[in-house]
Amino acid sequence: MKRMLILGGGTAGTMMANKLRKALSVEDWDITIVDKDKKHYYQPGFLFIPFGIYQKEDVIKPKLDFFPVGINSIFCEIDKVIPTENKVLLTDGKVLLYDILLIATGAETRPDQTPGMKDKLWYKKIFDFYTIEGSVALQNAFKTWEGGKLVMAITEMPFKCPVAPIEFVCLADAFFTEKGLRDKVEISLVTPLSGAFTKPVATKMLSELLHDKNINIITDFYIERIDNDRQVLVSYDERELPFDILSIVPMNMGNEMVARSGLGNDMNFIPVDKHTLQSKVYSNIFVIGDTADIPTSKAGAVAHFSGEILFENLLNFIDGRPMTEKFDGHANCYIETGFGKGALIDFNYDVEPLPGTFPLPGIGPFGLLKNTKMNHYGKVMFRWIYWHLLLKGKELPIDSHLTMAGKKKEGA
Ligand SMILES: Cc1cc2nc3c(=O)[nH]c(=O)nc-3n(C[C@H](O)[C@H](O)[C@H](O)COP(=O)(O)OP(=O)(O)OC[C@H]3O[C@@H](n4cnc5c(N)ncnc54)[C@H](O)[C@@H]3O)c2cc1C
C-alpha cells in the first residue's frame, strides 16, 4: 500500500483529493488529507460581506461535505515536514509517512508584519476583508459610517486574487451611491504597483474604469507603517495618506509550517517547477494552490487549471512515465465592478489579459476587458461552480491551457 498525503484541505487540497481518489485504486493507494480547520471558507465571497451582499453563513460549509469517501481525514495543525525522511509531524505528536506529498496549505494574511496594522484601530477603523472576521467587522462598521476617507490599500505583492481590491473599491462606490452617501465618501486605491494592475492593457482599462467612478489611484506606495494616533498610512519614501476607514490587504505569506520544514522562500511560498508544480528539491513533493511560488495569480481558478495538469502528471509519475503535461500559468478572473456589471480577464505566464470575447470567438458570451452584465453573471455563477464542480474535482467546460481564440492583440 502506497501513501499519498495531502497537506491542507482548502480549495486545492479538496479538489486534488477528489480527483485522485477516483483515479487511484483503494487497494494500492491510501490517501490522507490533513487540515487544522473543519470549516471550508468560500474566500471569493469575503469580498461581498462588507456590503451586505453575502452574509457569513453564505460562505462557510463543513470540509467533510467535500472530501471524497475512501480517504482518511485528520483535523490537526501540521507542525512540519521532514522531507529527507518522507515524514510529516502533527502538533498532537502524530507522525505521518508518505510516498508522495502534496502541499496545499495556501496563503494567509499577516497583519503582524507591518508596524501599526494590528494595533488599537484594528477592527475599529482598520479592516482586512481577506478573512471572515475582517469582512464581518467591516460590514458592521459600514452600517453606521457616515462618510469620510475610505482607503483600500495593498501592502505587498504577491497576494491572493490580485483583482479583489479593485472589486472592493467598485463595490464601495455602488454601495455608498445606493445609500445616498457617495458625495461624502472619498474612495482611494493605494498600491505598491505603478498602476491599477500588473499588466499594461488591463491596467489601462481598469484605470479608466476607476477614473470614471471618481476613485483615486495612488501608485508606487510601499507601506512602511500605520500611525494609529494620526490615522495615516506612511510609505517608505515618507509619503503620508490619511484615512477614516482603512480596508487593507496585509502581507500574504505561506503558513509557518513551510518555514519550519525549510521548504519555502522568505514569504513561505515553495519554489516549484512552474510547469509541473514539482518541488525543485524533492521529486516526491508537489505543491498546488497559493503556496506554490509560481508567477501567476494566486486564485482558485489557477488551482483548478493547474490541478488538471498536476493530476495527469501525478498519474504518469506514479507509473514511472515522464511528466509530459505542462501548466502554462492560465488564470481566469471575473472582476465585479458594481451596479450589476463585471469585467473578465484571461491570461497566462506569457500572454497578458487582452480584450475580446470568451470562451467563444465573436460570440462570448463573456467580454474580455469589457464592463458587462454578462460578466457579472459569470462572477455570480462562480460560487455555484466552486461548491458543486470545482471542489469536487469535476471537469469544467474551459480549457486548462489558455487559448488565443477570441482574443484581440493590441492594434489588431
Ligand atoms: C477576498 C478574496 C477574494 C478571492 N476571489 C477569488 C476569485 O474571485 N476567483 C478565484 O479564483 N480566487 C479568488 N480568491 C483566491 C482563492 O480563494 C484562493 O486562491 C484559493 O482558495 C487557494 O486555495 P489553496 O488550497 O491554495 O488555499 P486555501 O483554500 O486557503 O486552503 C489552505 C488550507 O490549508 C490549511 N492549513 C494551512 N496551514 C496549515 C497547518 N499548518 N496545519 C493544518 N492545516 C493548515 C488551512 O486551514 C486551509 O484549509 C479570493 C481570495 C480572497 C481572500
Short mmCIF file of C-alpha atoms and ligand atoms in Angstrom, two decimals:
data_model
loop_
_atom_site.label_atom_id
_atom_site.label_comp_id
_atom_site.label_asym_id
_atom_site.label_seq_id
_atom_site.Cartn_x
_atom_site.Cartn_y
_atom_site.Cartn_z
CA MET A 1 0.00 0.00 0.00
CA LYS A 2 1.45 3.36 -1.03
CA ARG A 3 0.68 6.62 0.75
CA MET A 4 -0.45 9.89 -0.80
CA LEU A 5 -0.51 12.60 1.83
CA ILE A 6 -2.26 15.92 1.17
CA LEU A 7 -1.46 18.83 3.50
CA GLY A 8 -4.28 21.39 3.52
CA GLY A 9 -7.92 20.65 2.73
CA GLY A 10 -8.88 24.03 1.28
CA THR A 11 -9.65 24.69 -2.38
CA ALA A 12 -6.70 22.91 -3.97
CA GLY A 13 -6.30 20.05 -1.46
CA THR A 14 -10.00 19.12 -1.59
CA MET A 15 -10.07 19.26 -5.37
CA MET A 16 -6.99 17.02 -5.69
CA ALA A 17 -8.30 14.54 -3.10
CA ASN A 18 -11.46 14.13 -5.16
CA LYS A 19 -9.60 13.67 -8.44
CA LEU A 20 -7.04 11.26 -7.01
CA ARG A 21 -9.47 9.10 -5.05
CA LYS A 22 -11.42 8.43 -8.26
CA ALA A 23 -8.28 7.54 -10.21
CA LEU A 24 -6.16 5.55 -7.75
CA SER A 25 -7.24 2.10 -6.62
CA VAL A 26 -8.12 1.83 -2.92
CA GLU A 27 -6.12 -1.42 -2.75
CA ASP A 28 -2.93 0.28 -3.90
CA TRP A 29 -3.17 3.84 -2.58
CA ASP A 30 -4.03 5.16 0.84
CA ILE A 31 -4.95 8.87 0.64
CA THR A 32 -4.87 11.09 3.72
CA ILE A 33 -5.74 14.78 3.97
CA VAL A 34 -4.81 16.96 6.95
CA ASP A 35 -6.26 20.34 7.89
CA LYS A 36 -6.44 22.34 11.11
CA ASP A 37 -9.91 23.72 10.42
CA LYS A 38 -13.17 21.79 9.97
CA LYS A 39 -14.80 24.69 8.15
CA HIS A 40 -14.35 25.39 4.44
CA TYR A 41 -14.49 29.09 3.57
CA TYR A 42 -15.52 30.26 0.11
CA GLN A 43 -12.95 33.07 0.17
CA PRO A 44 -14.14 34.86 -3.00
CA GLY A 45 -17.36 35.51 -1.04
CA PHE A 46 -15.49 37.56 1.61
CA LEU A 47 -15.48 40.46 -0.89
CA PHE A 48 -19.27 40.76 -0.75
CA ILE A 49 -19.75 40.61 3.03
CA PRO A 50 -18.77 44.23 3.86
CA PHE A 51 -21.53 45.42 1.53
CA GLY A 52 -24.18 43.06 2.96
CA ILE A 53 -24.48 41.18 -0.37
CA TYR A 54 -23.41 37.92 1.32
CA GLN A 55 -23.59 37.04 4.99
CA LYS A 56 -21.17 34.88 6.95
CA GLU A 57 -23.34 31.76 6.58
CA ASP A 58 -23.27 32.08 2.76
CA VAL A 59 -19.53 31.35 2.62
CA ILE A 60 -18.97 28.56 5.16
CA LYS A 61 -19.63 24.82 4.82
CA PRO A 62 -18.16 21.76 6.59
CA LYS A 63 -14.99 20.49 4.91
CA LEU A 64 -16.14 16.91 5.38
CA ASP A 65 -19.05 17.52 2.96
CA PHE A 66 -16.49 17.90 0.17
CA PHE A 67 -13.90 15.25 0.97
CA PRO A 68 -14.44 12.05 -1.04
CA VAL A 69 -15.45 8.75 0.52
CA GLY A 70 -12.46 6.45 0.96
CA ILE A 71 -9.84 8.90 2.21
CA ASN A 72 -8.60 9.45 5.76
CA SER A 73 -9.19 12.94 7.08
CA ILE A 74 -7.28 14.28 10.04
CA PHE A 75 -8.12 17.61 11.66
CA CYS A 76 -4.96 18.83 13.36
CA GLU A 77 -2.30 21.51 12.89
CA ILE A 78 0.68 20.39 10.81
CA ASP A 79 3.93 21.05 12.61
CA LYS A 80 6.44 20.31 9.87
CA VAL A 81 7.57 18.15 7.00
CA ILE A 82 10.83 16.22 7.29
CA PRO A 83 11.40 15.75 3.56
CA THR A 84 14.58 13.72 3.90
CA GLU A 85 12.61 11.07 5.82
CA ASN A 86 9.29 11.30 3.89
CA LYS A 87 7.63 12.18 7.16
CA VAL A 88 5.16 14.80 8.46
CA LEU A 89 4.79 15.72 12.12
CA LEU A 90 1.48 16.96 13.51
CA THR A 91 1.26 19.16 16.58
CA ASP A 92 -0.58 16.42 18.52
CA GLY A 93 2.55 14.26 18.22
CA LYS A 94 1.27 12.03 15.38
CA VAL A 95 3.74 11.12 12.63
CA LEU A 96 2.52 10.53 9.08
CA LEU A 97 4.60 8.83 6.41
CA TYR A 98 4.23 9.38 2.69
CA ASP A 99 5.38 8.17 -0.69
CA ILE A 100 4.05 11.28 -2.42
CA LEU A 101 3.39 14.55 -0.61
CA LEU A 102 1.02 17.19 -1.97
CA ILE A 103 1.30 20.54 -0.17
CA ALA A 104 -1.77 22.79 -0.43
CA THR A 105 -1.61 24.89 2.72
CA GLY A 106 -2.49 28.14 0.93
CA ALA A 107 -1.57 31.73 1.73
CA GLU A 108 -2.67 33.68 4.78
CA THR A 109 -2.79 37.32 5.78
CA ARG A 110 -0.08 38.54 8.15
CA PRO A 111 -1.07 41.91 9.64
CA ASP A 112 1.64 41.36 12.26
CA GLN A 113 4.28 42.01 9.56
CA THR A 114 3.50 45.75 9.26
CA PRO A 115 4.05 48.06 12.24
CA GLY A 116 0.79 49.61 13.44
CA MET A 117 -1.53 47.39 11.43
CA LYS A 118 -2.81 45.13 14.18
CA ASP A 119 -2.88 47.89 16.75
CA LYS A 120 -5.57 49.85 18.57
CA LEU A 121 -7.51 50.70 15.36
CA TRP A 122 -7.65 47.05 14.24
CA TYR A 123 -11.30 46.16 13.55
CA LYS A 124 -12.30 49.65 14.67
CA LYS A 125 -11.00 51.66 11.71
CA ILE A 126 -8.62 49.19 10.03
CA PHE A 127 -10.10 46.03 8.46
CA ASP A 128 -8.92 43.16 6.26
CA PHE A 129 -11.76 41.78 4.16
CA TYR A 130 -9.46 38.81 3.33
CA THR A 131 -10.65 36.98 6.48
CA ILE A 132 -14.12 36.12 7.68
CA GLU A 133 -13.57 38.11 10.89
CA GLY A 134 -12.35 41.17 8.99
CA SER A 135 -15.12 41.16 6.39
CA VAL A 136 -17.84 40.81 9.05
CA ALA A 137 -16.27 43.57 11.19
CA LEU A 138 -16.19 45.87 8.16
CA GLN A 139 -19.84 45.10 7.38
CA ASN A 140 -20.73 46.26 10.89
CA ALA A 141 -18.61 49.40 10.58
CA PHE A 142 -20.20 50.34 7.23
CA LYS A 143 -23.70 50.06 8.73
CA THR A 144 -23.28 53.24 10.75
CA TRP A 145 -20.47 55.04 8.91
CA GLU A 146 -21.46 58.48 7.71
CA GLY A 147 -18.63 59.10 5.29
CA GLY A 148 -15.07 60.35 5.07
CA LYS A 149 -11.89 58.97 3.52
CA LEU A 150 -12.18 55.29 2.58
CA VAL A 151 -8.75 53.95 1.69
CA MET A 152 -8.26 50.47 0.14
CA ALA A 153 -4.56 49.65 0.42
CA ILE A 154 -2.39 46.75 -0.72
CA THR A 155 0.67 46.07 1.43
CA GLU A 156 2.86 43.91 -0.77
CA MET A 157 2.88 41.58 -3.79
CA PRO A 158 2.05 38.77 -4.25
CA PHE A 159 -1.39 38.39 -2.69
CA LYS A 160 -4.37 36.21 -3.45
CA CYS A 161 -6.85 37.35 -6.06
CA PRO A 162 -5.00 40.49 -7.16
CA VAL A 163 -8.19 41.99 -8.60
CA ALA A 164 -10.12 41.83 -5.29
CA PRO A 165 -9.04 45.34 -4.10
CA ILE A 166 -10.23 46.79 -7.44
CA GLU A 167 -13.53 44.98 -6.99
CA PHE A 168 -13.73 46.30 -3.43
CA VAL A 169 -13.48 49.97 -4.45
CA CYS A 170 -16.03 49.46 -7.26
CA LEU A 171 -18.48 47.81 -4.88
CA ALA A 172 -17.88 50.56 -2.32
CA ASP A 173 -18.71 53.16 -4.99
CA ALA A 174 -22.01 51.37 -5.75
CA PHE A 175 -22.81 50.74 -2.07
CA PHE A 176 -22.38 54.36 -0.98
CA THR A 177 -24.16 55.65 -4.09
CA GLU A 178 -27.16 53.46 -3.26
CA LYS A 179 -27.03 54.67 0.36
CA GLY A 180 -27.10 58.29 -0.88
CA LEU A 181 -23.70 58.93 0.74
CA ARG A 182 -21.33 58.82 -2.25
CA ASP A 183 -20.63 62.57 -2.21
CA LYS A 184 -19.48 62.23 1.41
CA VAL A 185 -17.11 59.31 0.72
CA GLU A 186 -13.72 59.82 -0.91
CA ILE A 187 -12.50 56.45 -2.22
CA SER A 188 -8.82 55.72 -2.93
CA LEU A 189 -6.99 52.60 -4.08
CA VAL A 190 -3.41 52.55 -2.78
CA THR A 191 -0.99 50.14 -4.40
CA PRO A 192 2.75 49.37 -4.49
CA LEU A 193 2.35 48.80 -8.26
CA SER A 194 2.79 51.59 -10.78
CA GLY A 195 -0.83 51.16 -11.97
CA ALA A 196 -4.15 49.56 -11.06
CA PHE A 197 -2.96 46.11 -12.20
CA THR A 198 0.24 44.30 -13.11
CA LYS A 199 -0.10 44.18 -16.91
CA PRO A 200 -0.37 47.22 -19.26
CA VAL A 201 -3.55 46.52 -21.30
CA ALA A 202 -5.63 45.54 -18.24
CA THR A 203 -4.14 48.42 -16.25
CA LYS A 204 -5.32 50.91 -18.88
CA MET A 205 -8.87 49.51 -18.95
CA LEU A 206 -9.15 49.27 -15.16
CA SER A 207 -7.64 52.73 -14.55
CA GLU A 208 -10.21 54.28 -16.91
CA LEU A 209 -12.99 52.39 -15.15
CA LEU A 210 -11.89 53.66 -11.72
CA HIS A 211 -11.40 57.17 -13.05
CA ASP A 212 -15.00 57.19 -14.39
CA LYS A 213 -16.19 56.16 -10.93
CA ASN A 214 -14.26 59.01 -9.31
CA ILE A 215 -11.94 56.61 -7.46
CA ASN A 216 -8.37 57.85 -6.90
CA ILE A 217 -5.46 55.51 -7.64
CA ILE A 218 -2.32 56.16 -5.60
CA THR A 219 0.57 54.17 -7.06
CA ASP A 220 4.12 53.16 -6.04
CA PHE A 221 3.10 53.40 -2.39
CA TYR A 222 5.04 50.90 -0.25
CA ILE A 223 3.52 50.90 3.22
CA GLU A 224 6.14 51.15 5.93
CA ARG A 225 3.81 51.63 8.91
CA ILE A 226 0.43 52.83 10.06
CA ASP A 227 0.27 55.70 12.53
CA ASN A 228 -2.79 54.88 14.66
CA ASP A 229 -2.83 58.17 16.57
CA ARG A 230 -2.88 60.32 13.44
CA GLN A 231 -4.80 57.78 11.29
CA VAL A 232 -2.30 57.91 8.45
CA LEU A 233 -0.58 55.36 6.24
CA VAL A 234 3.14 56.09 5.97
CA SER A 235 5.21 54.89 3.00
CA TYR A 236 8.92 54.03 2.92
CA ASP A 237 9.54 57.26 0.98
CA GLU A 238 7.74 59.14 3.79
CA ARG A 239 4.55 60.00 1.95
CA GLU A 240 1.50 60.11 4.23
CA LEU A 241 -2.13 59.25 3.48
CA PRO A 242 -4.90 59.97 5.97
CA PHE A 243 -7.87 57.61 6.30
CA ASP A 244 -11.13 57.38 8.21
CA ILE A 245 -11.66 53.74 7.29
CA LEU A 246 -8.75 51.67 6.03
CA SER A 247 -9.52 48.43 4.20
CA ILE A 248 -6.20 46.67 3.89
CA VAL A 249 -4.71 43.61 2.22
CA PRO A 250 -1.99 42.68 4.73
CA MET A 251 1.14 40.93 3.55
CA ASN A 252 0.21 37.42 2.30
CA MET A 253 2.51 34.59 3.31
CA GLY A 254 2.53 30.82 3.22
CA ASN A 255 1.90 29.03 6.51
CA GLU A 256 4.71 28.93 9.11
CA MET A 257 4.72 25.15 8.72
CA VAL A 258 6.56 25.75 5.42
CA ALA A 259 9.28 27.74 7.19
CA ARG A 260 9.62 25.14 9.95
CA SER A 261 10.10 22.50 7.23
CA GLY A 262 12.80 24.54 5.49
CA LEU A 263 10.89 24.30 2.22
CA GLY A 264 9.99 27.89 1.42
CA ASN A 265 11.34 31.29 0.41
CA ASP A 266 11.26 34.32 2.72
CA MET A 267 7.46 34.59 2.31
CA ASN A 268 6.96 30.86 2.97
CA PHE A 269 6.00 30.13 -0.63
CA ILE A 270 7.57 26.97 -2.03
CA PRO A 271 9.75 27.10 -5.16
CA VAL A 272 8.50 24.59 -7.75
CA ASP A 273 8.89 23.91 -11.44
CA LYS A 274 6.26 26.30 -12.85
CA HIS A 275 5.06 23.76 -15.44
CA THR A 276 4.82 20.61 -13.30
CA LEU A 277 4.47 22.02 -9.73
CA GLN A 278 7.12 19.55 -8.61
CA SER A 279 9.39 20.74 -5.79
CA LYS A 280 12.74 21.94 -7.10
CA VAL A 281 14.47 19.92 -4.38
CA TYR A 282 12.42 16.80 -3.59
CA SER A 283 10.99 14.83 -6.51
CA ASN A 284 8.16 13.24 -4.49
CA ILE A 285 6.82 16.61 -3.24
CA PHE A 286 4.33 18.62 -5.31
CA VAL A 287 2.80 21.96 -4.38
CA ILE A 288 -0.56 23.25 -5.59
CA GLY A 289 -2.57 26.40 -4.95
CA ASP A 290 -1.44 29.61 -3.29
CA THR A 291 1.58 28.02 -1.55
CA ALA A 292 3.33 27.41 -4.86
CA ASP A 293 5.80 30.11 -5.83
CA ILE A 294 4.76 30.42 -9.47
CA PRO A 295 4.47 33.66 -11.46
CA THR A 296 0.70 33.72 -11.95
CA SER A 297 -2.28 34.82 -9.83
CA LYS A 298 -2.97 33.17 -6.52
CA ALA A 299 -6.56 32.16 -7.33
CA GLY A 300 -9.00 29.28 -7.09
CA ALA A 301 -9.24 29.27 -10.89
CA VAL A 302 -5.46 28.78 -11.10
CA ALA A 303 -5.67 25.93 -8.58
CA HIS A 304 -8.29 24.36 -10.86
CA PHE A 305 -6.38 24.73 -14.16
CA SER A 306 -3.07 23.67 -12.65
CA GLY A 307 -4.84 20.82 -10.83
CA GLU A 308 -5.92 19.27 -14.15
CA ILE A 309 -2.31 19.26 -15.30
CA LEU A 310 -0.92 18.07 -11.97
CA PHE A 311 -3.44 15.23 -11.88
CA GLU A 312 -2.30 13.88 -15.29
CA ASN A 313 1.35 14.30 -14.32
CA LEU A 314 0.90 12.54 -10.97
CA LEU A 315 -0.61 9.53 -12.70
CA ASN A 316 2.42 9.48 -15.03
CA PHE A 317 4.83 9.96 -12.12
CA ILE A 318 3.24 7.09 -10.19
CA ASP A 319 3.60 4.81 -13.22
CA GLY A 320 7.22 5.87 -13.76
CA ARG A 321 6.42 7.71 -17.00
CA PRO A 322 7.71 11.21 -17.84
CA MET A 323 5.50 14.11 -16.77
CA THR A 324 4.52 15.37 -20.19
CA GLU A 325 1.76 17.86 -19.25
CA LYS A 326 2.83 21.47 -18.79
CA PHE A 327 0.92 24.11 -16.83
CA ASP A 328 1.04 27.43 -18.72
CA GLY A 329 0.02 29.72 -15.81
CA HIS A 330 -3.59 30.01 -17.04
CA ALA A 331 -5.69 32.35 -14.87
CA ASN A 332 -9.25 33.50 -15.45
CA CYS A 333 -10.81 36.09 -13.13
CA TYR A 334 -14.17 37.80 -13.12
CA ILE A 335 -13.93 41.33 -11.76
CA GLU A 336 -17.07 42.64 -10.08
CA THR A 337 -17.39 46.32 -10.99
CA GLY A 338 -20.61 47.31 -9.21
CA PHE A 339 -24.16 48.19 -10.35
CA GLY A 340 -24.68 44.62 -11.63
CA LYS A 341 -21.73 44.65 -14.01
CA GLY A 342 -18.36 42.96 -14.23
CA ALA A 343 -15.22 42.57 -16.30
CA LEU A 344 -13.19 39.46 -17.13
CA ILE A 345 -9.50 38.77 -17.63
CA ASP A 346 -7.92 35.60 -19.05
CA PHE A 347 -4.13 35.27 -19.20
CA ASN A 348 -1.13 33.04 -18.55
CA TYR A 349 2.64 33.19 -17.95
CA ASP A 350 3.25 34.58 -21.45
CA VAL A 351 0.04 36.26 -22.59
CA GLU A 352 -1.23 39.31 -20.70
CA PRO A 353 -5.00 39.96 -20.32
CA LEU A 354 -6.26 41.07 -23.74
CA PRO A 355 -9.63 42.35 -24.98
CA GLY A 356 -12.02 40.10 -26.92
CA THR A 357 -14.69 37.50 -26.18
CA PHE A 358 -14.63 34.37 -24.02
CA PRO A 359 -14.85 31.42 -24.33
CA LEU A 360 -16.17 31.53 -27.93
CA PRO A 361 -14.61 33.84 -30.55
CA GLY A 362 -17.07 36.57 -31.55
CA ILE A 363 -19.91 35.04 -29.51
CA GLY A 364 -18.68 35.12 -25.94
CA PRO A 365 -20.97 35.30 -24.07
CA PHE A 366 -18.38 36.94 -21.79
CA GLY A 367 -16.46 40.07 -22.80
CA LEU A 368 -12.74 40.25 -22.02
CA LEU A 369 -11.72 43.57 -20.50
CA LYS A 370 -15.27 44.81 -21.03
CA ASN A 371 -17.68 46.00 -18.37
CA THR A 372 -20.87 43.97 -18.95
CA LYS A 373 -23.86 42.49 -17.15
CA MET A 374 -22.99 39.03 -18.52
CA ASN A 375 -19.58 39.13 -16.79
CA HIS A 376 -21.37 39.92 -13.52
CA TYR A 377 -23.47 36.77 -14.00
CA GLY A 378 -20.20 34.87 -14.55
CA LYS A 379 -18.99 36.02 -11.13
CA VAL A 380 -22.32 35.11 -9.51
CA MET A 381 -22.19 31.67 -11.15
CA PHE A 382 -18.65 31.11 -9.90
CA ARG A 383 -19.92 30.41 -6.35
CA TRP A 384 -22.18 27.60 -7.61
CA ILE A 385 -19.39 26.23 -9.81
CA TYR A 386 -16.99 26.38 -6.86
CA TRP A 387 -19.14 24.34 -4.45
CA HIS A 388 -20.59 21.89 -6.99
CA LEU A 389 -17.87 21.32 -9.58
CA LEU A 390 -14.50 22.86 -8.72
CA LEU A 391 -14.10 21.48 -5.18
CA LYS A 392 -15.37 18.08 -6.29
CA GLY A 393 -12.61 17.95 -8.90
CA LYS A 394 -15.07 17.78 -11.81
CA GLU A 395 -14.14 18.96 -15.27
CA LEU A 396 -15.23 22.44 -16.31
CA PRO A 397 -16.01 23.35 -19.92
CA ILE A 398 -12.93 25.59 -20.12
CA ASP A 399 -9.54 24.51 -21.44
CA SER A 400 -6.83 24.25 -18.75
CA HIS A 401 -4.48 25.94 -21.18
CA LEU A 402 -5.04 29.48 -22.33
CA THR A 403 -6.43 29.74 -25.84
CA MET A 404 -5.96 32.76 -28.12
CA ALA A 405 -9.35 32.17 -29.80
CA GLY A 406 -11.47 35.30 -29.32
CA LYS A 407 -8.59 37.44 -28.07
CA LYS A 408 -7.52 40.59 -29.89
CA LYS A 409 -3.90 41.65 -29.78
CA GLU A 410 -3.41 45.42 -29.26
CA GLY A 411 -3.70 47.23 -32.57
CA ALA A 412 -5.18 44.15 -34.32
C1 LIG B 1 -11.15 38.14 -0.70
C2 LIG B 1 -10.75 37.05 -1.65
C3 LIG B 1 -11.34 37.00 -2.91
C4 LIG B 1 -10.99 36.00 -3.81
N1 LIG B 1 -11.61 35.95 -5.03
C5 LIG B 1 -11.30 34.97 -5.90
C6 LIG B 1 -11.97 34.87 -7.17
O1 LIG B 1 -12.88 35.66 -7.50
N2 LIG B 1 -11.61 33.88 -8.01
C7 LIG B 1 -10.64 32.97 -7.68
O2 LIG B 1 -10.35 32.09 -8.49
N3 LIG B 1 -9.98 33.03 -6.49
C8 LIG B 1 -10.30 34.00 -5.60
N4 LIG B 1 -9.66 34.06 -4.37
C9 LIG B 1 -8.50 33.20 -4.11
C10 LIG B 1 -8.85 31.78 -3.70
O3 LIG B 1 -9.77 31.77 -2.63
C11 LIG B 1 -7.55 31.08 -3.29
O4 LIG B 1 -6.61 31.25 -4.33
C12 LIG B 1 -7.76 29.59 -3.09
O5 LIG B 1 -8.63 29.38 -2.01
C13 LIG B 1 -6.40 28.90 -2.83
O6 LIG B 1 -6.57 27.58 -2.49
P1 LIG B 1 -5.48 26.82 -1.58
O7 LIG B 1 -5.98 25.43 -1.48
O8 LIG B 1 -4.13 27.09 -2.09
O9 LIG B 1 -5.57 27.53 -0.17
P2 LIG B 1 -6.79 27.53 0.90
O10 LIG B 1 -8.10 27.31 0.17
O11 LIG B 1 -6.62 28.78 1.64
O12 LIG B 1 -6.51 26.25 1.79
C14 LIG B 1 -5.40 26.10 2.62
C15 LIG B 1 -5.78 25.12 3.71
O13 LIG B 1 -4.61 24.74 4.42
C16 LIG B 1 -4.91 24.67 5.80
N5 LIG B 1 -3.65 24.85 6.55
C17 LIG B 1 -2.72 25.82 6.39
N6 LIG B 1 -1.70 25.64 7.22
C18 LIG B 1 -1.98 24.53 7.96
C19 LIG B 1 -1.30 23.85 9.02
N7 LIG B 1 -0.12 24.25 9.49
N8 LIG B 1 -1.91 22.76 9.54
C20 LIG B 1 -3.10 22.32 9.07
N9 LIG B 1 -3.79 22.94 8.08
C21 LIG B 1 -3.23 24.02 7.53
C22 LIG B 1 -5.90 25.81 6.02
O14 LIG B 1 -6.69 25.59 7.18
C23 LIG B 1 -6.73 25.75 4.73
O15 LIG B 1 -7.88 24.94 4.86
C24 LIG B 1 -10.02 35.03 -3.43
C25 LIG B 1 -9.43 35.09 -2.16
C26 LIG B 1 -9.80 36.07 -1.27
C27 LIG B 1 -9.18 36.10 0.10
#
